mmCIF file of N, CA and C in Angstrom:
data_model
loop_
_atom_site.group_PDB
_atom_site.id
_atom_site.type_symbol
_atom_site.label_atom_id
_atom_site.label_comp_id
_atom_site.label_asym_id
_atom_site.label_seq_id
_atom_site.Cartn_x
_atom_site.Cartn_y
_atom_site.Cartn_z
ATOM 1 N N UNK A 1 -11.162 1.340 -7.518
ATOM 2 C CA UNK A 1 -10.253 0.258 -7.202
ATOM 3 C C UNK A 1 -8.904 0.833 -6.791
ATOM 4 N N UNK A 2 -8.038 -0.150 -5.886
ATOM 5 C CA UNK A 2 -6.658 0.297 -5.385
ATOM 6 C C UNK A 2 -6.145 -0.091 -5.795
ATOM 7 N N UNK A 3 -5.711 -1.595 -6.043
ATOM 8 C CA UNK A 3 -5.597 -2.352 -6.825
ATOM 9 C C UNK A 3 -5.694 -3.196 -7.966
ATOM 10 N N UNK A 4 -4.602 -3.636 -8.754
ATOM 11 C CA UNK A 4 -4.900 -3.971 -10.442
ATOM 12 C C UNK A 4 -3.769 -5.379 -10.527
ATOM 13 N N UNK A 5 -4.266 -6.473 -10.602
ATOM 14 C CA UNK A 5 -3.807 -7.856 -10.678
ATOM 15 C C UNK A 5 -3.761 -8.257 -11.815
ATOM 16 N N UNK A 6 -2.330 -8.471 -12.823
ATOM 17 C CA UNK A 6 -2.706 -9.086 -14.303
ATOM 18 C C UNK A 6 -1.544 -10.192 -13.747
ATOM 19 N N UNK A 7 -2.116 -11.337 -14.990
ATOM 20 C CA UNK A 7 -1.462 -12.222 -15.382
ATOM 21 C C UNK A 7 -1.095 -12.694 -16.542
ATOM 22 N N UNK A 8 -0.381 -13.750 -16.746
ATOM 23 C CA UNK A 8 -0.023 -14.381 -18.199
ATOM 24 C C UNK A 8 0.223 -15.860 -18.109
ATOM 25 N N UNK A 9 -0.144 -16.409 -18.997
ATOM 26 C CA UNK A 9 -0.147 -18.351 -18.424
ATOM 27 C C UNK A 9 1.296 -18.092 -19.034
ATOM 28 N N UNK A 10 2.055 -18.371 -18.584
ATOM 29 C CA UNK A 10 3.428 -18.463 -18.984
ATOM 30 C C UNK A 10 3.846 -19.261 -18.244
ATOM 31 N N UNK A 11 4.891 -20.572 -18.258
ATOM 32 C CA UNK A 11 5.812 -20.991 -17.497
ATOM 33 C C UNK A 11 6.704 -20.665 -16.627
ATOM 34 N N UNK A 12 7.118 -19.706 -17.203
ATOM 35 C CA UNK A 12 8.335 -18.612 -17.059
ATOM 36 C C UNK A 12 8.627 -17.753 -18.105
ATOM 37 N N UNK A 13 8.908 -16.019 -17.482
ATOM 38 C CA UNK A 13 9.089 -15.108 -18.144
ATOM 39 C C UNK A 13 10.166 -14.864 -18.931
ATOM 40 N N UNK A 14 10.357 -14.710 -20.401
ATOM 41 C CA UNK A 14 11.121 -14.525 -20.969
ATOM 42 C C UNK A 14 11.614 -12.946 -21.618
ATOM 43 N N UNK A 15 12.920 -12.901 -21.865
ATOM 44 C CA UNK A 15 13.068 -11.390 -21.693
ATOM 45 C C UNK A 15 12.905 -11.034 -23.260
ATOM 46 N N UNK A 16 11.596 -10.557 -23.749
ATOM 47 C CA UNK A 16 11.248 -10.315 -25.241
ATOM 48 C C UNK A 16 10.069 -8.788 -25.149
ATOM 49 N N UNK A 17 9.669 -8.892 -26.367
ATOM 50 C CA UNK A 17 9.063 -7.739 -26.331
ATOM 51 C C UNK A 17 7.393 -7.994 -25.420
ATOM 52 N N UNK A 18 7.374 -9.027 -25.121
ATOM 53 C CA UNK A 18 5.665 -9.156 -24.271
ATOM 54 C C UNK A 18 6.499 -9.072 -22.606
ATOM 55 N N UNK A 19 7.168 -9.358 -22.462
ATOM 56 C CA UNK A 19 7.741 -8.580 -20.745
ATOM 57 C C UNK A 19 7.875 -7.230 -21.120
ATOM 58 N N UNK A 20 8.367 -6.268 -21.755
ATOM 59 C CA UNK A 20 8.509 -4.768 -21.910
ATOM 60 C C UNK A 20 7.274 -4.342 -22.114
ATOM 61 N N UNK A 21 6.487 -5.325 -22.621
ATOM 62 C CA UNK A 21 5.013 -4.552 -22.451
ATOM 63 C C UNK A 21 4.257 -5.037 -21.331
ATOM 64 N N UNK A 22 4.719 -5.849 -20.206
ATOM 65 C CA UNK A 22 4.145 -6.294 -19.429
ATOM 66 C C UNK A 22 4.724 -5.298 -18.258
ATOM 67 N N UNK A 23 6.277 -4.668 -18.297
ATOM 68 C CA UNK A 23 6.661 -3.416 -17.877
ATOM 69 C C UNK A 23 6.135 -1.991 -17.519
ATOM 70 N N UNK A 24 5.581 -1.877 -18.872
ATOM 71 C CA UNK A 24 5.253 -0.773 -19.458
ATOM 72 C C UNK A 24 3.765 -0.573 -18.897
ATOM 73 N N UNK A 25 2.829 -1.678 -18.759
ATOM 74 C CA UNK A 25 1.834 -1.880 -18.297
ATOM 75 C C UNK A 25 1.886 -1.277 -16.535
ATOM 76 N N UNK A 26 2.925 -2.097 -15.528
ATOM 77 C CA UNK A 26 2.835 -2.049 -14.453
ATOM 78 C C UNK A 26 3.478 -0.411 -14.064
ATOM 79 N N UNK A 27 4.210 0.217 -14.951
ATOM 80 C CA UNK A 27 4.339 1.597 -14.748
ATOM 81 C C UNK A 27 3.572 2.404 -14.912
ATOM 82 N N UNK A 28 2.969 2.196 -15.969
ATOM 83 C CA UNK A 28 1.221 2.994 -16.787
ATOM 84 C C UNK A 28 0.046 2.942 -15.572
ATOM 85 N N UNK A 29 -0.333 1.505 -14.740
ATOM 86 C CA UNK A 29 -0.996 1.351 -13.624
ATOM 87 C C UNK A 29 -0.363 1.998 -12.093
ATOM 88 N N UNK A 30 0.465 1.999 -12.222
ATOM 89 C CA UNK A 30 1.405 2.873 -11.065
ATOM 90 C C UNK A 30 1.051 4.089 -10.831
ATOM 91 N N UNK A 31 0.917 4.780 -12.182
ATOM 92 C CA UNK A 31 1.542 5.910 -12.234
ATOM 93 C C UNK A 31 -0.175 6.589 -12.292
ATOM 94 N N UNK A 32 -0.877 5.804 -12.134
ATOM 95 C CA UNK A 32 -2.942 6.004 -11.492
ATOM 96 C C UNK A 32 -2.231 6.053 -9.686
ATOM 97 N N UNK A 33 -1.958 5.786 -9.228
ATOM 98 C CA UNK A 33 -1.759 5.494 -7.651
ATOM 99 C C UNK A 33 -2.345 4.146 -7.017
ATOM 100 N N UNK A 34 -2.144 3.396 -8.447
ATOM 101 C CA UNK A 34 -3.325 1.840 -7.792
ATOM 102 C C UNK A 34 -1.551 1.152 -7.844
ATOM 103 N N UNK A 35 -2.399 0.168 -6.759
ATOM 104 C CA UNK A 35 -1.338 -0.845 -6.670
ATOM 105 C C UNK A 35 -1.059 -1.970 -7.600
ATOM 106 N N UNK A 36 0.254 -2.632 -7.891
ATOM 107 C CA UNK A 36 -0.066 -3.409 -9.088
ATOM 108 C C UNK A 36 0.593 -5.044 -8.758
ATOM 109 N N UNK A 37 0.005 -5.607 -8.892
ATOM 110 C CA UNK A 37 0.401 -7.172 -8.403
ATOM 111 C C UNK A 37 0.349 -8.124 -9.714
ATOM 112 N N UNK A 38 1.304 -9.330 -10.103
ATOM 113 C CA UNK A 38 1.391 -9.778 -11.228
ATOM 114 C C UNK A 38 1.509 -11.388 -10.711
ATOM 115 N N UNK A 39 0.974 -11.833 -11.590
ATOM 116 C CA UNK A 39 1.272 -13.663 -11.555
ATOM 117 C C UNK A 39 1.754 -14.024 -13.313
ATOM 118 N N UNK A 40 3.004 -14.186 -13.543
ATOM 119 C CA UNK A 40 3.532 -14.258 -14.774
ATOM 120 C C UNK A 40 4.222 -15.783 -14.976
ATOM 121 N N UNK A 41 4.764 -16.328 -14.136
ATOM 122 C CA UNK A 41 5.298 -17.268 -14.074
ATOM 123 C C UNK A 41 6.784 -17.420 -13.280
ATOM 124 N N UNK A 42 7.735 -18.677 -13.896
ATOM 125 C CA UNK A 42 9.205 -18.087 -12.863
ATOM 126 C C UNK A 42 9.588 -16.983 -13.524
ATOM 127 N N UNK A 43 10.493 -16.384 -12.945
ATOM 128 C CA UNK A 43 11.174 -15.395 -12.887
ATOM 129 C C UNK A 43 13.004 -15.542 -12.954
ATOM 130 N N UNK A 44 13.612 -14.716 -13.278
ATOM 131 C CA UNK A 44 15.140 -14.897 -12.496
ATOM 132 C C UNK A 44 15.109 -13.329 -11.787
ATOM 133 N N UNK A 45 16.280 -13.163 -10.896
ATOM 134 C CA UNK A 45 16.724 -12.438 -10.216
ATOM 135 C C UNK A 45 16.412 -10.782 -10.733
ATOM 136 N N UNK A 46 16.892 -10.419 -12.106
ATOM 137 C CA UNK A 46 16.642 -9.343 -13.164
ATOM 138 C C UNK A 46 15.470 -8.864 -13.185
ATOM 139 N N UNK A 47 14.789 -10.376 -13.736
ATOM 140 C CA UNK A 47 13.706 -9.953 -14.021
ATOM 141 C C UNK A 47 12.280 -9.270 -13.022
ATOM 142 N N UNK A 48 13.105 -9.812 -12.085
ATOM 143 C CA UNK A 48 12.122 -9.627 -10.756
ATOM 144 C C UNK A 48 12.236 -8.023 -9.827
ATOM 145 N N UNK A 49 13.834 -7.727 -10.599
ATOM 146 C CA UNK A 49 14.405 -6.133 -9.914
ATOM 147 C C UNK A 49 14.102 -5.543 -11.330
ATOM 148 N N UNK A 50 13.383 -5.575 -12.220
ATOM 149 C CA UNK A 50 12.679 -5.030 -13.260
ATOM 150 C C UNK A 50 11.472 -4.684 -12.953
ATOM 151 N N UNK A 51 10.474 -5.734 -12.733
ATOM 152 C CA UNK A 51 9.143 -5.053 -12.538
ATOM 153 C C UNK A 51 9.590 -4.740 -10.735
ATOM 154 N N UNK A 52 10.059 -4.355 -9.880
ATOM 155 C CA UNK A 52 10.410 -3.916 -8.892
ATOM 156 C C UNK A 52 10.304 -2.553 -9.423
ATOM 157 N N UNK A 53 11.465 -2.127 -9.946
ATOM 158 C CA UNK A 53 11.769 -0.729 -10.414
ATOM 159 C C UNK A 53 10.735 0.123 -11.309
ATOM 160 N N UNK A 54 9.624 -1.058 -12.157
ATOM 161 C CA UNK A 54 8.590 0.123 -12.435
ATOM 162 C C UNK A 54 8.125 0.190 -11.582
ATOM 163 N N UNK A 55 7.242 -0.463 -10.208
ATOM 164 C CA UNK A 55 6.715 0.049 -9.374
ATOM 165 C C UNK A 55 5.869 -1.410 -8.856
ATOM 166 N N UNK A 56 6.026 -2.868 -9.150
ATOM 167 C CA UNK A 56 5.267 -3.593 -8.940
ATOM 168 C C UNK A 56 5.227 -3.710 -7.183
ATOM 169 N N UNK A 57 3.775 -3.971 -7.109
ATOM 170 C CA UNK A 57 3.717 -4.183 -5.083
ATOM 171 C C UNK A 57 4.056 -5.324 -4.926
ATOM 172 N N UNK A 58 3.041 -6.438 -5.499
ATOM 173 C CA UNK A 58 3.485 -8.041 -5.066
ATOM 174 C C UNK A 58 3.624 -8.332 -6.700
ATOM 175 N N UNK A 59 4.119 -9.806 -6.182
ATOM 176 C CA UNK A 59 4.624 -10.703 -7.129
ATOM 177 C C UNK A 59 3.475 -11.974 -6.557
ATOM 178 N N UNK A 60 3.039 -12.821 -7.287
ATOM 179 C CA UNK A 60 2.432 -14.035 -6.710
ATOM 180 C C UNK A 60 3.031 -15.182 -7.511
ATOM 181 N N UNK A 61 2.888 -16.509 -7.633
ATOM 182 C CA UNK A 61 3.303 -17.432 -8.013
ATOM 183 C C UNK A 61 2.466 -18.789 -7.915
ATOM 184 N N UNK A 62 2.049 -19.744 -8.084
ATOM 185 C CA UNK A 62 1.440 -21.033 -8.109
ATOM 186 C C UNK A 62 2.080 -21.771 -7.180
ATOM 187 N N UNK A 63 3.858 -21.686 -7.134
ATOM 188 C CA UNK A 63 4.694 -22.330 -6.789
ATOM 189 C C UNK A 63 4.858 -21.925 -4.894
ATOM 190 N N UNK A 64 4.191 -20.563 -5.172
ATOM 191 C CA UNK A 64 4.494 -20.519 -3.240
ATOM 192 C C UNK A 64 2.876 -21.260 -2.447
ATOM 193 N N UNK A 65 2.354 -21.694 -3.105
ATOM 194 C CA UNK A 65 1.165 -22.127 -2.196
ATOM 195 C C UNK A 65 1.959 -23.916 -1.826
ATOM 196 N N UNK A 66 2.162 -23.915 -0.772
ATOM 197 C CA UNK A 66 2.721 -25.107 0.326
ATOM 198 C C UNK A 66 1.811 -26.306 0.114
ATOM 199 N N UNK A 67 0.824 -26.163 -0.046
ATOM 200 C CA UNK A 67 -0.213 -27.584 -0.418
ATOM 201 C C UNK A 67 0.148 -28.163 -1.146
ATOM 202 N N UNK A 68 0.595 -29.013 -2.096
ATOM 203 C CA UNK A 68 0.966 -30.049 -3.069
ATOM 204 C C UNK A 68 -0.465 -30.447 -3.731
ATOM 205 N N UNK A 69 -0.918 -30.388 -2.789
ATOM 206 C CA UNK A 69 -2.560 -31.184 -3.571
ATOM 207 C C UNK A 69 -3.654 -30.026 -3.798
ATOM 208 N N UNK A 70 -3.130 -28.147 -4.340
ATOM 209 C CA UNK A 70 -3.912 -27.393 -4.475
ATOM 210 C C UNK A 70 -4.657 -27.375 -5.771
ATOM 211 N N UNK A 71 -4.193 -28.146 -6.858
ATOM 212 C CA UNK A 71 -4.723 -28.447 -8.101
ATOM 213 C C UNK A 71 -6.342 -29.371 -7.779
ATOM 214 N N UNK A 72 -6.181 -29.794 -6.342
ATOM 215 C CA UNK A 72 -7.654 -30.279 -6.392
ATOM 216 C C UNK A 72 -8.799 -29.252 -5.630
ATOM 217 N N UNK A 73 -7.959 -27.931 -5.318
ATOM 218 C CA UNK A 73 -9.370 -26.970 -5.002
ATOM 219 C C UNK A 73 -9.574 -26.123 -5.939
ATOM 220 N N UNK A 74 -8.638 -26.294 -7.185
ATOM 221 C CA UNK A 74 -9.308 -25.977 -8.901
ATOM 222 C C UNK A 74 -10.327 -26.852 -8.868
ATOM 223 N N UNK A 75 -9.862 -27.520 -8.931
ATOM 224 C CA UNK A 75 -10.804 -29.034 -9.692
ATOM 225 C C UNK A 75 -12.643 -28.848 -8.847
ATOM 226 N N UNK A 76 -12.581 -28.930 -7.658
ATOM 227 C CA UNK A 76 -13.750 -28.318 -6.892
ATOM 228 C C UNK A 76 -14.108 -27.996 -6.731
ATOM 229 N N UNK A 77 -13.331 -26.196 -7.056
ATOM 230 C CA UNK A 77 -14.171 -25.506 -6.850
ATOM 231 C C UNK A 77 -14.929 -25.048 -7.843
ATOM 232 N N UNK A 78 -16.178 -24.677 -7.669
ATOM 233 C CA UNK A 78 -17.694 -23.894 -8.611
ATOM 234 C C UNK A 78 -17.407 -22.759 -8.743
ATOM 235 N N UNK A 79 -17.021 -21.918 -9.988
ATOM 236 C CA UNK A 79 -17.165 -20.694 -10.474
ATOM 237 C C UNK A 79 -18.440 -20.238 -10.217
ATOM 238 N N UNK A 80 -19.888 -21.134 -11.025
ATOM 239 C CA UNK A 80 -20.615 -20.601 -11.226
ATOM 240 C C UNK A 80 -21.567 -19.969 -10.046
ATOM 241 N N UNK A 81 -22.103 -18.659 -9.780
ATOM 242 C CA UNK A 81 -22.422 -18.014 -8.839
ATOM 243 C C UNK A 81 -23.821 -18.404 -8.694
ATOM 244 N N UNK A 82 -24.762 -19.280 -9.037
ATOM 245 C CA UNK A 82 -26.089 -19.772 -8.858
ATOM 246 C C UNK A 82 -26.192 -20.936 -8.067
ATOM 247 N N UNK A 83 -24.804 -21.600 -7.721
ATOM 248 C CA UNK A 83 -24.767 -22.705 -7.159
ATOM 249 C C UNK A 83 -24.182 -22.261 -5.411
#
């Protein structure tokens, strides 16, 4: 793999000891030569030139998908792989 995608159901990130380990994580995966992409929740300005500086590639969010009505291609779509 090149890439390594974690997340956290969080609302928004708060600055405590589970972001320093969510830090600590994206430097630890860095520092393999894989790329590291996170979906954590909002962010502020800091927090975002934080995981920058360990090494994060992307950032993703819920909030940048432009559809308004994307909660209904959860709702639709089939996980299960037999169907």
């Amino acid at each position: 793999a090149s890439r390594l995608c974690m997340g956290a159901a969080w609302r928004e990130v708060r600055d405590n000891r589970d972001f320093d380990k969510v830090i600590d994580m994206v430097k630890a995966v860095n520092a393999l030569d894989m790329e590291v992409c996170c979906t954590l929740g909002m962010l502020n300005e800091a927090q975002a030139q934080r995981l920058a500086d360990a090494g994060l590639y992307a950032y993703n969010h819920p909030n940048h998908i432009p559809n308004r009505n994307s909660w209904l291609i959860c709702q639709r779509r089939s996980f299960n792989r037999n169907q």
